[in-house]
Amino acid sequence: MDYVSALVPPVVMAAFFIGLVVTIVKSQGGPNKAKEDAAVDAALARAEAQSQERTPGTGSA
């Protein structure tokens, strides 16, 4: 029976991992895709704007 107790944790972890991957794949796209893409685009735009504010201008001297 030691082999059963040795195999249970990896089997349980594998089952949860497979469930996680299936959930992630199924949640891609769908009706919320545009909203998620817009949120990511807005966050990237904010990050880009902040990095440009911190970078000193390279005007001619």
Coordinates of N, CA, C and O in Angstrom, one line a residue:
M1 N 0.8 -1.2 0.0 CA 0.0 0.0 0.0 C 0.9 1.3 0.0 O 0.3 2.3 -0.2
D2 N 2.1 1.1 0.2 CA 3.0 2.3 0.2 C 3.0 2.9 -1.2 O 3.1 4.1 -1.3
Y3 N 2.9 2.1 -2.2 CA 2.9 2.7 -3.6 C 1.7 3.5 -3.9 O 1.8 4.5 -4.6
V4 N 0.6 3.2 -3.2 CA -0.6 4.0 -3.4 C -0.4 5.4 -2.8 O -0.7 6.4 -3.4
S5 N 0.1 5.4 -1.6 CA 0.3 6.7 -0.9 C 1.4 7.5 -1.6 O 1.5 8.7 -1.5
A6 N 2.3 6.8 -2.3 CA 3.4 7.5 -3.0 C 2.9 8.1 -4.3 O 3.4 9.1 -4.8
L7 N 1.9 7.5 -4.9 CA 1.3 7.9 -6.2 C 0.2 8.9 -6.1 O -0.1 9.7 -7.1
V8 N -0.5 9.0 -5.0 CA -1.7 9.8 -4.9 C -1.3 11.3 -5.0 O -1.9 12.0 -5.8
P9 N -0.3 11.9 -4.3 CA 0.0 13.3 -4.5 C 0.3 13.7 -6.0 O -0.3 14.7 -6.4
P10 N 1.2 13.0 -6.7 CA 1.4 13.4 -8.1 C 0.2 13.3 -9.0 O 0.0 14.2 -9.8
V11 N -0.6 12.3 -8.7 CA -1.8 12.1 -9.6 C -2.8 13.3 -9.3 O -3.4 13.8 -10.2
V12 N -3.0 13.6 -8.0 CA -3.9 14.7 -7.6 C -3.4 16.0 -8.2 O -4.1 16.8 -8.8
M13 N -2.1 16.3 -8.1 CA -1.5 17.5 -8.7 C -1.6 17.6 -10.2 O -2.0 18.6 -10.8
A14 N -1.4 16.4 -10.8 CA -1.6 16.4 -12.3 C -3.0 16.7 -12.7 O -3.3 17.4 -13.7
A15 N -4.0 16.1 -12.0 CA -5.4 16.3 -12.3 C -5.8 17.8 -12.1 O -6.5 18.4 -13.0
F16 N -5.3 18.5 -11.0 CA -5.6 19.9 -10.9 C -4.9 20.7 -11.9 O -5.5 21.7 -12.4
F17 N -3.7 20.4 -12.3 CA -3.0 21.1 -13.4 C -3.7 21.0 -14.7 O -3.9 22.0 -15.4
I18 N -4.2 19.8 -15.0 CA -4.9 19.6 -16.3 C -6.2 20.4 -16.2 O -6.6 21.1 -17.2
G19 N -6.9 20.4 -15.1 CA -8.1 21.2 -14.9 C -7.8 22.7 -15.1 O -8.6 23.5 -15.7
L20 N -6.7 23.2 -14.6 CA -6.3 24.6 -14.7 C -6.0 24.9 -16.2 O -6.5 26.0 -16.7
V21 N -5.3 24.1 -16.9 CA -5.0 24.3 -18.3 C -6.3 24.4 -19.1 O -6.5 25.2 -20.0
V22 N -7.2 23.4 -18.8 CA -8.4 23.4 -19.6 C -9.2 24.6 -19.3 O -9.8 25.2 -20.2
T23 N -9.3 25.1 -18.1 CA -10.0 26.3 -17.7 C -9.4 27.5 -18.4 O -10.1 28.4 -19.0
I24 N -8.1 27.6 -18.5 CA -7.5 28.7 -19.1 C -7.8 28.7 -20.6 O -8.1 29.8 -21.2
V25 N -7.7 27.6 -21.2 CA -7.9 27.5 -22.7 C -9.4 27.8 -23.0 O -9.6 28.5 -24.0
K26 N -10.3 27.4 -22.2 CA -11.7 27.6 -22.5 C -12.0 29.1 -22.2 O -13.0 29.6 -22.9
S27 N -11.3 29.8 -21.3 CA -11.7 31.2 -21.0 C -11.0 32.1 -22.1 O -11.3 33.3 -22.0
Q28 N -10.2 31.7 -23.0 CA -9.6 32.5 -24.0 C -10.7 32.9 -25.0 O -11.5 32.0 -25.4
G29 N -10.7 34.1 -25.4 CA -11.7 34.6 -26.4 C -13.1 34.8 -25.7 O -13.2 35.1 -24.6
G30 N -14.1 34.6 -26.5 CA -15.5 34.8 -26.0 C -15.9 36.2 -25.9 O -15.3 37.1 -26.4
P31 N -17.0 36.4 -25.3 CA -17.6 37.8 -25.2 C -16.8 38.8 -24.5 O -16.9 40.0 -24.7
N32 N -16.0 38.4 -23.5 CA -15.2 39.3 -22.7 C -13.8 39.6 -23.3 O -13.1 40.4 -22.8
K33 N -13.5 39.0 -24.5 CA -12.2 39.2 -25.1 C -11.9 40.7 -25.4 O -10.8 41.2 -25.1
A34 N -12.9 41.4 -26.0 CA -12.7 42.8 -26.3 C -12.4 43.6 -25.1 O -11.6 44.5 -25.1
K35 N -13.2 43.3 -24.0 CA -13.0 44.1 -22.8 C -11.6 43.8 -22.2 O -11.0 44.8 -21.7
E36 N -11.2 42.6 -22.2 CA -9.9 42.2 -21.6 C -8.8 42.9 -22.5 O -7.8 43.4 -21.9
D37 N -8.9 42.8 -23.8 CA -7.9 43.4 -24.6 C -7.9 45.0 -24.4 O -6.8 45.5 -24.4
A38 N -9.0 45.6 -24.2 CA -9.0 47.0 -24.0 C -8.3 47.4 -22.7 O -7.6 48.4 -22.6
A39 N -8.6 46.5 -21.7 CA -7.9 46.8 -20.4 C -6.4 46.6 -20.5 O -5.7 47.5 -19.9
V40 N -5.9 45.7 -21.2 CA -4.5 45.5 -21.4 C -3.9 46.6 -22.2 O -2.9 47.2 -21.8
D41 N -4.6 47.1 -23.2 CA -4.1 48.2 -24.0 C -4.0 49.4 -23.2 O -3.1 50.2 -23.3
A42 N -5.0 49.7 -22.3 CA -5.0 50.9 -21.5 C -3.9 50.8 -20.5 O -3.2 51.8 -20.3
A43 N -3.6 49.6 -19.9 CA -2.5 49.5 -19.0 C -1.1 49.7 -19.7 O -0.3 50.4 -19.1
L44 N -1.0 49.2 -20.9 CA 0.2 49.4 -21.6 C 0.4 50.9 -22.0 O 1.5 51.4 -22.0
A45 N -0.7 51.6 -22.4 CA -0.6 53.0 -22.7 C -0.2 53.8 -21.5 O 0.6 54.7 -21.6
R46 N -0.7 53.5 -20.3 CA -0.3 54.2 -19.1 C 1.1 54.0 -18.8 O 1.8 54.9 -18.4
A47 N 1.6 52.7 -18.9 CA 3.0 52.4 -18.6 C 3.9 53.2 -19.6 O 5.0 53.7 -19.2
E48 N 3.5 53.2 -20.9 CA 4.3 53.9 -21.9 C 4.4 55.4 -21.6 O 5.4 56.1 -21.7
A49 N 3.2 56.0 -21.2 CA 3.2 57.4 -20.9 C 4.0 57.7 -19.7 O 4.7 58.7 -19.7
Q50 N 4.0 56.9 -18.7 CA 4.8 57.1 -17.5 C 6.3 57.0 -17.8 O 7.1 57.8 -17.3
S51 N 6.7 56.0 -18.7 CA 8.1 55.9 -19.0 C 8.6 57.1 -19.8 O 9.7 57.5 -19.7
Q52 N 7.7 57.7 -20.7 CA 8.1 58.8 -21.4 C 8.2 60.1 -20.6 O 9.0 60.9 -20.8
E53 N 7.4 60.1 -19.5 CA 7.5 61.3 -18.6 C 8.8 61.2 -17.8 O 9.4 62.3 -17.6
R54 N 9.3 60.1 -17.5 CA 10.5 59.9 -16.7 C 11.8 60.1 -17.6 O 12.8 60.5 -17.1
T55 N 11.7 59.8 -18.9 CA 12.8 59.9 -19.8 C 13.0 61.4 -20.1 O 12.1 62.0 -20.7
P56 N 14.2 62.0 -19.9 CA 14.4 63.4 -20.3 C 14.3 63.6 -21.8 O 14.7 62.7 -22.5
G57 N 13.9 64.7 -22.2 CA 13.8 65.0 -23.6 C 15.1 65.0 -24.3 O 16.2 65.3 -23.7
T58 N 15.2 64.7 -25.6 CA 16.5 64.7 -26.3 C 16.5 65.8 -27.3 O 16.8 65.6 -28.5
G59 N 16.1 67.0 -26.9 CA 16.1 68.1 -27.8 C 17.5 68.6 -28.1 O 18.5 68.3 -27.4
S60 N 17.6 69.4 -29.1 CA 18.9 69.9 -29.5 C 19.4 71.0 -28.6 O 18.6 71.8 -28.1
A61 N 20.7 71.1 -28.4 CA 21.2 72.1 -27.4 C 21.8 73.3 -28.1 O 22.2 73.3 -29.1

